[in-house]
Amino acid sequence: MAYIQVESVSKKYVKGNVETRVLKDVSFQVGKGEFWIVAGPSGSGKSTLLSILGSLNEPDSGRVLVDELDLFSLSHDERALFRLNYLGFIFQNFHLLPYLTALENILLPTLAYPHKISKEKEARELLKMLGLEGKEGKYPKELSGGEQERVAIARALIMEPEILLADEPTGNLDSKTGEEVMKIFAELNRRGKTIIMVTHNLDHLQYATHALFLKDGEVLEIKTLKEAN
Ligand code: ADP
Ligand code: ADP
């Protein structure tokens, strides 16, 4: 059985008497260790799909199974625990808290954990791995866009999730910095992380194992680009 199984997922938004069908019968299967890029025009449903994979948004119909867990049959609390245990989220706008330092931002997810845990050693290792040594005491506004993105990546990694979900992580970066960030994702994938990334940038396909093209909420095409390690 696939690691992530998306079965006939549909979603619509209703505003007044206008109904927008954002996802129509979307199905695909992601194996452990694969790196999927979700591409498609603006408004094609990419962010909505990612938020459903992250169990932050519920489909109207269909199922999502991760490691055989049926996400939308879990209770609210079980789903929160699922997110903590399995997922790291990375957003286009980084979503760093401005009044916390880089190190404190990276440690933020540990505060959401039911038990008290210390991850400072791991956070410092991540800072080193991501080339952020010496930046631990800096506030987000003192960091460049690429550095902020790397802090956001470290924060997503601190609980050692199996799966990384990234929504346009290079969207606000210049192309050189974006390329460096993509190399980090490629390295994380090489080390075994399963990655699903939304992007407009088709140059990024060179790093992925699979591509899913969405159009008007429908799967236009699924491509295998290379084998996962
Ligand atoms: P993409 O990420 O491909 O740009 P989105 O998933 O963000 O696509 O949006 C797909 C469509 O759904 C768009 O028409 C958008 O305006 C609409 N949409 C997204 N989120 C909401 C929401 N919370 N309420 C109403 N409509 C939404
Ligand atoms: P992007 O294209 O960068 O993904 P969007 O404009 O699609 O950004 O979405 C930004 C946020 O606004 C998302 O959380 C999405 O769910 C929400 N959103 C998008 N379109 C609508 C809409 N028509 N009504 C309400 N919320 C929306």
Short mmCIF file of C-alpha atoms and ligand atoms in Angstrom, two decimals:
data_model
loop_
_atom_site.label_atom_id
_atom_site.label_comp_id
_atom_site.label_asym_id
_atom_site.label_seq_id
_atom_site.Cartn_x
_atom_site.Cartn_y
_atom_site.Cartn_z
CA MET A 1 0.00 0.00 0.00
CA ALA A 2 1.22 3.48 -0.86
CA TYR A 3 2.54 5.68 1.92
CA ILE A 4 0.20 8.54 1.04
CA GLN A 5 -3.01 7.54 -0.70
CA VAL A 6 -5.34 10.21 -2.06
CA GLU A 7 -8.65 8.73 -3.19
CA SER A 8 -11.21 10.74 -5.19
CA VAL A 9 -10.80 13.92 -3.17
CA SER A 10 -13.29 16.67 -4.00
CA LYS A 11 -13.72 20.08 -2.43
CA LYS A 12 -15.92 23.06 -3.15
CA TYR A 13 -16.24 26.48 -1.59
CA VAL A 14 -19.65 28.11 -1.41
CA LYS A 15 -20.02 31.85 -1.12
CA GLY A 16 -23.61 33.11 -1.25
CA ASN A 17 -25.03 31.21 -4.19
CA VAL A 18 -21.72 30.94 -6.01
CA GLU A 19 -20.15 27.51 -5.81
CA THR A 20 -16.49 26.96 -6.75
CA ARG A 21 -15.41 23.38 -7.25
CA VAL A 22 -11.76 23.63 -6.30
CA LEU A 23 -10.83 19.94 -6.44
CA LYS A 24 -12.60 17.34 -8.57
CA ASP A 25 -11.99 13.67 -7.93
CA VAL A 26 -8.27 13.99 -7.32
CA SER A 27 -6.48 10.66 -6.85
CA PHE A 28 -2.82 9.73 -6.62
CA GLN A 29 -0.44 7.65 -4.54
CA VAL A 30 2.87 8.76 -3.09
CA GLY A 31 5.48 6.20 -2.07
CA LYS A 32 7.76 6.67 0.91
CA GLY A 33 10.85 8.67 -0.03
CA GLU A 34 9.32 10.22 -3.15
CA PHE A 35 9.53 13.92 -3.99
CA TRP A 36 6.36 15.20 -5.64
CA ILE A 37 5.89 18.59 -7.22
CA VAL A 38 2.34 19.85 -7.59
CA ALA A 39 2.19 22.35 -10.43
CA GLY A 40 -0.56 24.21 -12.24
CA PRO A 41 -1.90 27.70 -12.88
CA SER A 42 -2.95 30.05 -10.10
CA GLY A 43 -6.37 29.02 -8.78
CA SER A 44 -6.05 25.39 -9.94
CA GLY A 45 -6.40 24.09 -6.38
CA LYS A 46 -2.76 23.43 -5.43
CA SER A 47 -2.84 25.11 -2.01
CA THR A 48 -6.18 23.54 -1.20
CA LEU A 49 -4.82 20.10 -2.05
CA LEU A 50 -1.74 20.68 0.12
CA SER A 51 -3.87 21.84 3.06
CA ILE A 52 -6.00 18.69 2.73
CA LEU A 53 -2.85 16.52 2.68
CA GLY A 54 -1.81 18.38 5.84
CA SER A 55 -5.23 17.62 7.37
CA LEU A 56 -5.74 21.36 7.87
CA ASN A 57 -8.71 21.41 5.53
CA GLU A 58 -11.35 18.69 5.07
CA PRO A 59 -12.47 17.40 1.69
CA ASP A 60 -16.20 17.16 0.94
CA SER A 61 -15.70 13.62 -0.29
CA GLY A 62 -12.90 11.15 -0.81
CA ARG A 63 -10.22 9.91 1.54
CA VAL A 64 -6.61 10.59 2.39
CA LEU A 65 -4.61 7.81 4.02
CA VAL A 66 -1.13 8.36 5.37
CA ASP A 67 0.74 5.31 6.65
CA GLU A 68 -2.67 3.59 6.65
CA LEU A 69 -4.21 6.28 8.88
CA ASP A 70 -7.48 7.56 7.41
CA LEU A 71 -6.97 11.25 8.23
CA PHE A 72 -10.55 12.42 8.16
CA SER A 73 -11.88 9.59 10.30
CA LEU A 74 -9.53 10.68 13.11
CA SER A 75 -10.78 12.88 15.92
CA HIS A 76 -9.66 16.51 16.03
CA ASP A 77 -7.05 15.70 18.71
CA GLU A 78 -5.78 12.60 16.90
CA ARG A 79 -5.35 14.68 13.78
CA ALA A 80 -3.36 17.32 15.68
CA LEU A 81 -1.12 14.54 16.98
CA PHE A 82 -0.80 13.11 13.47
CA ARG A 83 0.43 16.49 12.24
CA LEU A 84 2.97 16.76 15.05
CA ASN A 85 4.28 13.25 14.49
CA TYR A 86 4.34 13.05 10.70
CA LEU A 87 4.39 16.48 9.08
CA GLY A 88 6.63 19.47 8.63
CA PHE A 89 5.03 22.51 6.94
CA ILE A 90 6.93 25.13 4.96
CA PHE A 91 5.13 28.18 3.57
CA GLN A 92 5.92 30.79 0.95
CA ASN A 93 5.87 33.62 3.47
CA PHE A 94 7.92 31.64 6.00
CA HIS A 95 5.43 32.48 8.83
CA LEU A 96 8.25 33.13 11.29
CA LEU A 97 7.28 34.91 14.50
CA PRO A 98 8.98 38.34 14.38
CA TYR A 99 9.54 38.65 18.14
CA LEU A 100 11.36 35.32 18.43
CA THR A 101 14.97 34.66 17.43
CA ALA A 102 15.93 32.14 14.73
CA LEU A 103 16.65 29.51 17.40
CA GLU A 104 13.36 30.20 19.23
CA ASN A 105 11.42 30.01 15.95
CA ILE A 106 13.00 26.64 15.18
CA LEU A 107 12.04 25.34 18.64
CA LEU A 108 8.45 26.58 18.37
CA PRO A 109 6.91 23.20 17.38
CA THR A 110 8.39 21.59 20.49
CA LEU A 111 6.11 23.82 22.60
CA ALA A 112 3.05 22.30 20.96
CA TYR A 113 4.08 18.84 22.03
CA PRO A 114 2.10 17.28 24.89
CA HIS A 115 5.28 16.39 26.78
CA LYS A 116 8.07 18.78 27.63
CA ILE A 117 10.96 18.08 25.32
CA SER A 118 14.32 19.69 24.79
CA LYS A 119 15.49 19.93 21.22
CA GLU A 120 18.06 22.69 21.51
CA LYS A 121 20.94 20.41 20.52
CA GLU A 122 19.03 19.24 17.43
CA ALA A 123 18.11 22.85 16.58
CA ARG A 124 21.78 23.84 16.66
CA GLU A 125 22.64 20.87 14.42
CA LEU A 126 19.97 21.98 11.95
CA LEU A 127 21.32 25.55 11.99
CA LYS A 128 24.72 24.11 11.10
CA MET A 129 23.38 21.79 8.40
CA LEU A 130 21.49 24.67 6.80
CA GLY A 131 24.44 27.07 6.90
CA LEU A 132 22.92 29.29 9.59
CA GLU A 133 25.70 29.05 12.17
CA GLY A 134 25.99 32.28 14.15
CA LYS A 135 22.45 33.34 13.19
CA GLU A 136 20.67 31.65 16.11
CA GLY A 137 20.19 34.93 18.03
CA LYS A 138 19.00 36.96 15.03
CA TYR A 139 15.40 38.08 14.62
CA PRO A 140 13.66 37.38 11.29
CA LYS A 141 13.93 41.02 10.14
CA GLU A 142 17.71 40.80 10.55
CA LEU A 143 17.88 37.82 8.18
CA SER A 144 17.78 37.68 4.38
CA GLY A 145 14.88 35.98 2.58
CA GLY A 146 16.95 32.86 1.96
CA GLU A 147 18.02 32.72 5.61
CA GLN A 148 14.43 33.14 6.78
CA GLU A 149 13.40 30.31 4.47
CA ARG A 150 16.12 28.09 5.93
CA VAL A 151 14.94 28.91 9.47
CA ALA A 152 11.44 27.87 8.34
CA ILE A 153 12.88 24.62 6.94
CA ALA A 154 14.72 23.95 10.21
CA ARG A 155 11.48 24.57 12.14
CA ALA A 156 9.68 22.09 9.88
CA LEU A 157 12.41 19.51 10.55
CA ILE A 158 12.80 19.88 14.31
CA MET A 159 10.30 17.13 15.21
CA GLU A 160 11.89 14.83 12.60
CA PRO A 161 8.78 14.43 10.45
CA GLU A 162 8.68 11.77 7.73
CA ILE A 163 6.81 14.10 5.40
CA LEU A 164 7.50 17.70 4.33
CA LEU A 165 4.70 19.77 2.81
CA ALA A 166 5.89 22.96 1.14
CA ASP A 167 3.71 25.62 -0.48
CA GLU A 168 5.71 27.74 -2.97
CA PRO A 169 8.82 27.71 -0.74
CA THR A 170 10.87 29.57 -3.37
CA GLY A 171 8.10 31.95 -4.43
CA ASN A 172 9.54 34.93 -2.58
CA LEU A 173 13.20 34.24 -3.29
CA ASP A 174 15.44 35.38 -6.13
CA SER A 175 16.30 32.56 -8.53
CA LYS A 176 19.79 31.90 -7.13
CA THR A 177 18.54 31.68 -3.53
CA GLY A 178 15.57 29.61 -4.70
CA GLU A 179 17.97 27.19 -6.35
CA GLU A 180 19.94 26.85 -3.09
CA VAL A 181 16.73 26.13 -1.21
CA MET A 182 15.79 23.49 -3.81
CA LYS A 183 19.18 21.81 -3.29
CA ILE A 184 18.35 21.59 0.43
CA PHE A 185 15.04 19.88 -0.41
CA ALA A 186 16.84 17.51 -2.80
CA GLU A 187 19.31 16.60 -0.04
CA LEU A 188 16.49 16.04 2.47
CA ASN A 189 14.79 13.79 -0.09
CA ARG A 190 18.07 11.92 -0.65
CA ARG A 191 18.13 11.28 3.12
CA GLY A 192 14.68 9.72 2.86
CA LYS A 193 12.11 12.46 3.50
CA THR A 194 8.91 12.25 1.54
CA ILE A 195 8.27 15.70 0.06
CA ILE A 196 5.24 17.26 -1.56
CA MET A 197 5.87 20.76 -2.87
CA VAL A 198 3.60 23.22 -4.64
CA THR A 199 5.42 25.43 -7.13
CA HIS A 200 4.94 27.50 -10.25
CA ASN A 201 8.58 27.03 -11.19
CA LEU A 202 8.99 24.16 -13.63
CA ASP A 203 12.80 24.37 -13.34
CA HIS A 204 12.30 22.71 -9.96
CA LEU A 205 11.09 19.52 -11.66
CA GLN A 206 14.74 18.45 -12.04
CA TYR A 207 14.83 17.72 -8.29
CA ALA A 208 11.57 15.80 -8.05
CA THR A 209 10.71 12.14 -8.58
CA HIS A 210 7.11 12.86 -9.62
CA ALA A 211 5.04 15.73 -10.93
CA LEU A 212 1.30 16.20 -10.64
CA PHE A 213 -0.24 18.84 -12.89
CA LEU A 214 -3.54 20.33 -11.77
CA LYS A 215 -5.89 22.36 -13.93
CA ASP A 216 -9.23 23.72 -12.75
CA GLY A 217 -9.12 21.30 -9.81
CA GLU A 218 -8.55 18.24 -11.96
CA VAL A 219 -5.49 16.06 -12.38
CA LEU A 220 -4.25 16.85 -15.87
CA GLU A 221 -1.24 14.58 -15.77
CA ILE A 222 0.98 12.59 -13.41
CA LYS A 223 4.58 12.07 -14.49
CA THR A 224 7.32 9.90 -13.05
CA LEU A 225 10.53 11.86 -13.49
CA LYS A 226 12.99 9.53 -11.80
CA GLU A 227 13.16 6.74 -9.28
CA ALA A 228 13.21 7.60 -5.58
CA ASN A 229 16.38 6.44 -3.80
P1 ADP B 1 -3.78 27.61 -6.13
O1 ADP B 1 -2.98 27.24 -4.92
O2 ADP B 1 -3.58 26.65 -7.28
O3 ADP B 1 -3.60 29.03 -6.54
P2 ADP B 1 -6.06 27.52 -4.35
O4 ADP B 1 -6.20 26.16 -3.79
O5 ADP B 1 -5.41 28.56 -3.50
O6 ADP B 1 -5.32 27.40 -5.77
O7 ADP B 1 -7.46 28.08 -4.80
C1 ADP B 1 -8.29 27.43 -5.75
C2 ADP B 1 -9.59 28.18 -5.86
O8 ADP B 1 -10.29 28.12 -4.63
C3 ADP B 1 -9.42 29.66 -6.17
O9 ADP B 1 -10.49 30.01 -7.02
C4 ADP B 1 -9.56 30.31 -4.80
O10 ADP B 1 -10.03 31.63 -4.93
C5 ADP B 1 -10.55 29.40 -4.12
N1 ADP B 1 -10.37 29.36 -2.66
C6 ADP B 1 -9.25 28.95 -2.02
N2 ADP B 1 -9.42 29.00 -0.69
C7 ADP B 1 -10.68 29.46 -0.49
C8 ADP B 1 -11.48 29.71 0.68
N3 ADP B 1 -10.98 29.53 1.91
N4 ADP B 1 -12.74 30.17 0.49
C9 ADP B 1 -13.23 30.35 -0.75
N5 ADP B 1 -12.56 30.10 -1.89
C10 ADP B 1 -11.29 29.67 -1.76
P1 ADP B 2 -1.45 31.57 -3.33
O1 ADP B 2 -1.88 31.71 -4.77
O2 ADP B 2 -0.18 32.29 -3.00
O3 ADP B 2 -1.51 30.14 -2.83
P2 ADP B 2 -4.07 32.35 -2.55
O4 ADP B 2 -4.50 33.72 -2.89
O5 ADP B 2 -4.52 31.21 -3.42
O6 ADP B 2 -2.50 32.36 -2.44
O7 ADP B 2 -4.52 31.98 -1.08
C1 ADP B 2 -4.06 32.63 0.07
C2 ADP B 2 -4.98 32.26 1.23
O8 ADP B 2 -6.29 32.85 1.01
C3 ADP B 2 -5.22 30.76 1.36
O9 ADP B 2 -5.28 30.44 2.74
C4 ADP B 2 -6.57 30.51 0.71
O10 ADP B 2 -7.24 29.42 1.31
C5 ADP B 2 -7.29 31.82 0.97
N1 ADP B 2 -8.20 32.17 -0.15
C6 ADP B 2 -7.89 32.16 -1.46
N2 ADP B 2 -8.93 32.53 -2.20
C7 ADP B 2 -9.93 32.81 -1.32
C8 ADP B 2 -11.27 33.24 -1.46
N3 ADP B 2 -11.83 33.46 -2.65
N4 ADP B 2 -12.00 33.43 -0.34
C9 ADP B 2 -11.47 33.19 0.85
N5 ADP B 2 -10.22 32.78 1.05
C10 ADP B 2 -9.45 32.58 -0.02
#
